[in-house]
GROMACS .gro file of C-alpha atoms in nm:
model
  215
    1UNK     CA    1  18.489   9.633  -8.823
    2UNK     CA    2  18.761   9.524  -8.577
    3UNK     CA    3  18.937   9.186  -8.581
    4UNK     CA    4  19.214   9.038  -8.364
    5UNK     CA    5  19.485   8.870  -8.568
    6UNK     CA    6  19.714   8.589  -8.459
    7UNK     CA    7  20.049   8.667  -8.299
    8UNK     CA    8  20.224   8.594  -8.626
    9UNK     CA    9  20.038   8.879  -8.795
   10UNK     CA   10  20.005   9.138  -8.522
   11UNK     CA   11  20.090   9.196  -8.158
   12UNK     CA   12  19.872   8.999  -7.919
   13UNK     CA   13  19.541   9.174  -7.860
   14UNK     CA   14  19.617   9.453  -8.108
   15UNK     CA   15  19.298   9.551  -8.298
   16UNK     CA   16  19.320   9.583  -8.672
   17UNK     CA   17  19.062   9.783  -8.866
   18UNK     CA   18  18.955   9.633  -9.196
   19UNK     CA   19  18.677   9.716  -9.440
   20UNK     CA   20  18.347   9.530  -9.484
   21UNK     CA   21  18.459   9.364  -9.810
   22UNK     CA   22  18.777   9.232  -9.654
   23UNK     CA   23  18.581   9.107  -9.354
   24UNK     CA   24  18.347   8.913  -9.581
   25UNK     CA   25  18.645   8.758  -9.760
   26UNK     CA   26  18.797   8.656  -9.426
   27UNK     CA   27  18.464   8.505  -9.321
   28UNK     CA   28  18.439   8.311  -9.648
   29UNK     CA   29  18.789   8.167  -9.601
   30UNK     CA   30  18.702   8.073  -9.246
   31UNK     CA   31  18.396   7.881  -9.365
   32UNK     CA   32  18.613   7.677  -9.602
   33UNK     CA   33  18.797   7.521  -9.309
   34UNK     CA   34  18.726   7.158  -9.234
   35UNK     CA   35  18.525   7.239  -8.925
   36UNK     CA   36  18.247   7.385  -9.139
   37UNK     CA   37  18.244   7.111  -9.401
   38UNK     CA   38  18.050   6.880  -9.169
   39UNK     CA   39  17.788   7.143  -9.089
   40UNK     CA   40  17.429   7.021  -9.137
   41UNK     CA   41  17.209   7.175  -9.402
   42UNK     CA   42  16.971   7.308  -9.138
   43UNK     CA   43  17.253   7.478  -8.948
   44UNK     CA   44  17.394   7.621  -9.269
   45UNK     CA   45  17.060   7.771  -9.371
   46UNK     CA   46  17.013   7.918  -9.025
   47UNK     CA   47  17.361   8.069  -9.032
   48UNK     CA   48  17.306   8.221  -9.377
   49UNK     CA   49  16.976   8.374  -9.266
   50UNK     CA   50  17.134   8.508  -8.949
   51UNK     CA   51  17.420   8.658  -9.147
   52UNK     CA   52  17.174   8.821  -9.387
   53UNK     CA   53  16.977   8.976  -9.102
   54UNK     CA   54  17.296   9.094  -8.934
   55UNK     CA   55  17.411   9.264  -9.254
   56UNK     CA   56  17.068   9.412  -9.322
   57UNK     CA   57  17.034   9.553  -8.973
   58UNK     CA   58  17.385   9.693  -8.990
   59UNK     CA   59  17.513   9.515  -8.679
   60UNK     CA   60  17.845   9.671  -8.602
   61UNK     CA   61  17.751   9.984  -8.793
   62UNK     CA   62  17.605  10.312  -8.679
   63UNK     CA   63  17.266  10.355  -8.516
   64UNK     CA   64  17.113  10.549  -8.805
   65UNK     CA   65  17.196  10.269  -9.048
   66UNK     CA   66  17.030  10.012  -8.822
   67UNK     CA   67  16.717  10.226  -8.790
   68UNK     CA   68  16.688  10.266  -9.167
   69UNK     CA   69  16.733   9.892  -9.216
   70UNK     CA   70  16.462   9.819  -8.961
   71UNK     CA   71  16.223  10.059  -9.135
   72UNK     CA   72  16.294   9.888  -9.468
   73UNK     CA   73  16.214   9.549  -9.318
   74UNK     CA   74  15.883   9.676  -9.179
   75UNK     CA   75  15.792   9.828  -9.517
   76UNK     CA   76  15.876   9.503  -9.696
   77UNK     CA   77  15.664   9.301  -9.453
   78UNK     CA   78  15.369   9.538  -9.496
   79UNK     CA   79  15.393   9.512  -9.875
   80UNK     CA   80  15.414   9.133  -9.862
   81UNK     CA   81  15.111   9.122  -9.630
   82UNK     CA   82  14.910   9.347  -9.862
   83UNK     CA   83  15.001   9.130 -10.162
   84UNK     CA   84  14.896   8.818  -9.973
   85UNK     CA   85  14.557   8.966  -9.881
   86UNK     CA   86  14.504   9.080 -10.241
   87UNK     CA   87  14.591   8.734 -10.375
   88UNK     CA   88  14.356   8.563 -10.129
   89UNK     CA   89  14.070   8.796 -10.226
   90UNK     CA   90  14.134   8.732 -10.595
   91UNK     CA   91  14.137   8.358 -10.535
   92UNK     CA   92  13.820   8.375 -10.326
   93UNK     CA   93  13.641   8.581 -10.586
   94UNK     CA   94  13.750   8.356 -10.870
   95UNK     CA   95  13.610   8.052 -10.692
   96UNK     CA   96  13.255   8.196 -10.693
   97UNK     CA   97  13.023   8.269 -10.985
   98UNK     CA   98  12.843   8.556 -10.816
   99UNK     CA   99  12.660   8.683 -10.509
  100UNK     CA  100  12.323   8.545 -10.409
  101UNK     CA  101  12.062   8.811 -10.485
  102UNK     CA  102  11.820   8.753 -10.201
  103UNK     CA  103  11.890   8.693  -9.836
  104UNK     CA  104  11.693   8.728  -9.516
  105UNK     CA  105  11.332   8.848  -9.515
  106UNK     CA  106  11.136   8.802  -9.837
  107UNK     CA  107  11.002   9.125  -9.987
  108UNK     CA  108  10.798   9.225 -10.288
  109UNK     CA  109  10.946   9.422 -10.576
  110UNK     CA  110  10.765   9.733 -10.455
  111UNK     CA  111  10.913   9.693 -10.106
  112UNK     CA  112  11.264   9.655 -10.249
  113UNK     CA  113  11.214   9.969 -10.460
  114UNK     CA  114  11.095  10.165 -10.157
  115UNK     CA  115  11.394  10.046  -9.956
  116UNK     CA  116  11.628  10.137 -10.241
  117UNK     CA  117  11.487  10.489 -10.256
  118UNK     CA  118  11.513  10.525  -9.878
  119UNK     CA  119  11.880  10.425  -9.883
  120UNK     CA  120  11.951  10.651 -10.178
  121UNK     CA  121  11.797  10.944  -9.990
  122UNK     CA  122  12.023  10.862  -9.694
  123UNK     CA  123  12.332  10.853  -9.916
  124UNK     CA  124  12.378  10.477  -9.875
  125UNK     CA  125  12.449  10.413 -10.243
  126UNK     CA  126  12.587  10.066 -10.189
  127UNK     CA  127  12.267   9.954 -10.018
  128UNK     CA  128  12.058  10.139 -10.276
  129UNK     CA  129  12.229   9.953 -10.563
  130UNK     CA  130  12.175   9.619 -10.390
  131UNK     CA  131  11.808   9.684 -10.317
  132UNK     CA  132  11.738   9.807 -10.671
  133UNK     CA  133  11.887   9.492 -10.822
  134UNK     CA  134  11.671   9.289 -10.584
  135UNK     CA  135  11.370   9.489 -10.697
  136UNK     CA  136  11.454   9.401 -11.057
  137UNK     CA  137  11.491   9.033 -10.971
  138UNK     CA  138  11.170   9.018 -10.768
  139UNK     CA  139  10.979   9.209 -11.034
  140UNK     CA  140  11.088   8.962 -11.302
  141UNK     CA  141  10.976   8.675 -11.078
  142UNK     CA  142  10.640   8.837 -11.000
  143UNK     CA  143  10.569   8.875 -11.372
  144UNK     CA  144  10.675   8.514 -11.441
  145UNK     CA  145  10.952   8.630 -11.675
  146UNK     CA  146  11.188   8.420 -11.463
  147UNK     CA  147  11.097   8.143 -11.223
  148UNK     CA  148  11.178   8.188 -10.852
  149UNK     CA  149  11.499   8.006 -10.767
  150UNK     CA  150  11.650   8.003 -10.415
  151UNK     CA  151  12.020   8.079 -10.410
  152UNK     CA  152  12.018   8.242 -10.753
  153UNK     CA  153  12.311   8.476 -10.815
  154UNK     CA  154  12.296   8.809 -10.994
  155UNK     CA  155  12.483   8.668 -11.295
  156UNK     CA  156  12.247   8.371 -11.314
  157UNK     CA  157  11.952   8.610 -11.301
  158UNK     CA  158  12.099   8.815 -11.585
  159UNK     CA  159  12.153   8.506 -11.797
  160UNK     CA  160  11.801   8.369 -11.744
  161UNK     CA  161  11.625   8.703 -11.784
  162UNK     CA  162  11.840   8.789 -12.084
  163UNK     CA  163  11.709   8.485 -12.267
  164UNK     CA  164  11.352   8.601 -12.211
  165UNK     CA  165  11.431   8.967 -12.286
  166UNK     CA  166  11.723   8.959 -12.533
  167UNK     CA  167  11.707   9.334 -12.600
  168UNK     CA  168  11.793   9.391 -12.232
  169UNK     CA  169  12.047   9.108 -12.196
  170UNK     CA  170  12.352   9.333 -12.206
  171UNK     CA  171  12.206   9.580 -11.953
  172UNK     CA  172  12.110   9.294 -11.723
  173UNK     CA  173  12.467   9.162 -11.726
  174UNK     CA  174  12.600   9.509 -11.649
  175UNK     CA  175  12.353   9.543 -11.360
  176UNK     CA  176  12.463   9.205 -11.222
  177UNK     CA  177  12.828   9.311 -11.232
  178UNK     CA  178  12.745   9.634 -11.046
  179UNK     CA  179  12.563   9.434 -10.780
  180UNK     CA  180  12.853   9.190 -10.743
  181UNK     CA  181  13.111   9.469 -10.725
  182UNK     CA  182  12.941   9.657 -10.441
  183UNK     CA  183  12.845   9.338 -10.256
  184UNK     CA  184  13.199   9.200 -10.260
  185UNK     CA  185  13.305   9.531 -10.107
  186UNK     CA  186  13.566   9.611 -10.370
  187UNK     CA  187  13.367   9.897 -10.523
  188UNK     CA  188  13.154  10.149 -10.338
  189UNK     CA  189  12.807  10.228 -10.468
  190UNK     CA  190  12.763  10.563 -10.641
  191UNK     CA  191  12.467  10.779 -10.748
  192UNK     CA  192  12.558  10.703 -11.111
  193UNK     CA  193  12.548  10.327 -11.053
  194UNK     CA  194  12.213  10.355 -10.879
  195UNK     CA  195  12.075  10.567 -11.163
  196UNK     CA  196  12.174  10.295 -11.409
  197UNK     CA  197  11.987  10.026 -11.216
  198UNK     CA  198  11.686  10.248 -11.157
  199UNK     CA  199  11.660  10.325 -11.528
  200UNK     CA  200  11.689   9.955 -11.614
  201UNK     CA  201  11.422   9.866 -11.359
  202UNK     CA  202  11.180  10.116 -11.510
  203UNK     CA  203  11.249   9.995 -11.865
  204UNK     CA  204  11.200   9.633 -11.760
  205UNK     CA  205  10.862   9.719 -11.607
  206UNK     CA  206  10.758   9.867 -11.941
  207UNK     CA  207  10.897   9.562 -12.122
  208UNK     CA  208  10.623   9.348 -11.969
  209UNK     CA  209  10.365   9.479 -12.217
  210UNK     CA  210  10.593   9.404 -12.511
  211UNK     CA  211  10.654   9.052 -12.382
  212UNK     CA  212  10.283   8.977 -12.342
  213UNK     CA  213  10.202   9.127 -12.683
  214UNK     CA  214  10.460   8.907 -12.856
  215UNK     CA  215  10.329   8.603 -12.669
   0.00000   0.00000   0.00000
């Protein structure tokens, strides 16, 4: 860094090379002068920020240092943006109790099962998981194990059906969580997840006889 000293310290116009630390000390002493004491808070904050950016970008330094500093700033901004998106998604998810099971055209349980199998055959495991959970929900409604309820979420379905079929309550909650995970888009559907829901659906269809016999 190059400074020009007063005539009492060096010949007029003669450059003097000093290190970064010494330059910072000189700048600090300069700021202590009376002219800076009346500086507004807004101006002071702006000056501090500007000084920070100047130091970070290596103004007055070599080009490679400035390029590295710029890359670091970009990386920091990307990380901060990713953290912000993650926090917003967490907040959004926490504000909801679950995803509504049904939406759009009404279908029977058999139609939902057929659609689930079609999507599974096409490798659309996310859609297959969703349709199989809807088949479970519609099947429970068709057999009057749960009453039809517009706007019901998967977790609400699991809670209501679990009261009627306590031996399947835990599996119903797990199925609801699978449905919510793939529907929120945070987890992709898998053949294993679909197999779990398909097995539960088949066991629930067999549970109808046991329910009627106990009644």
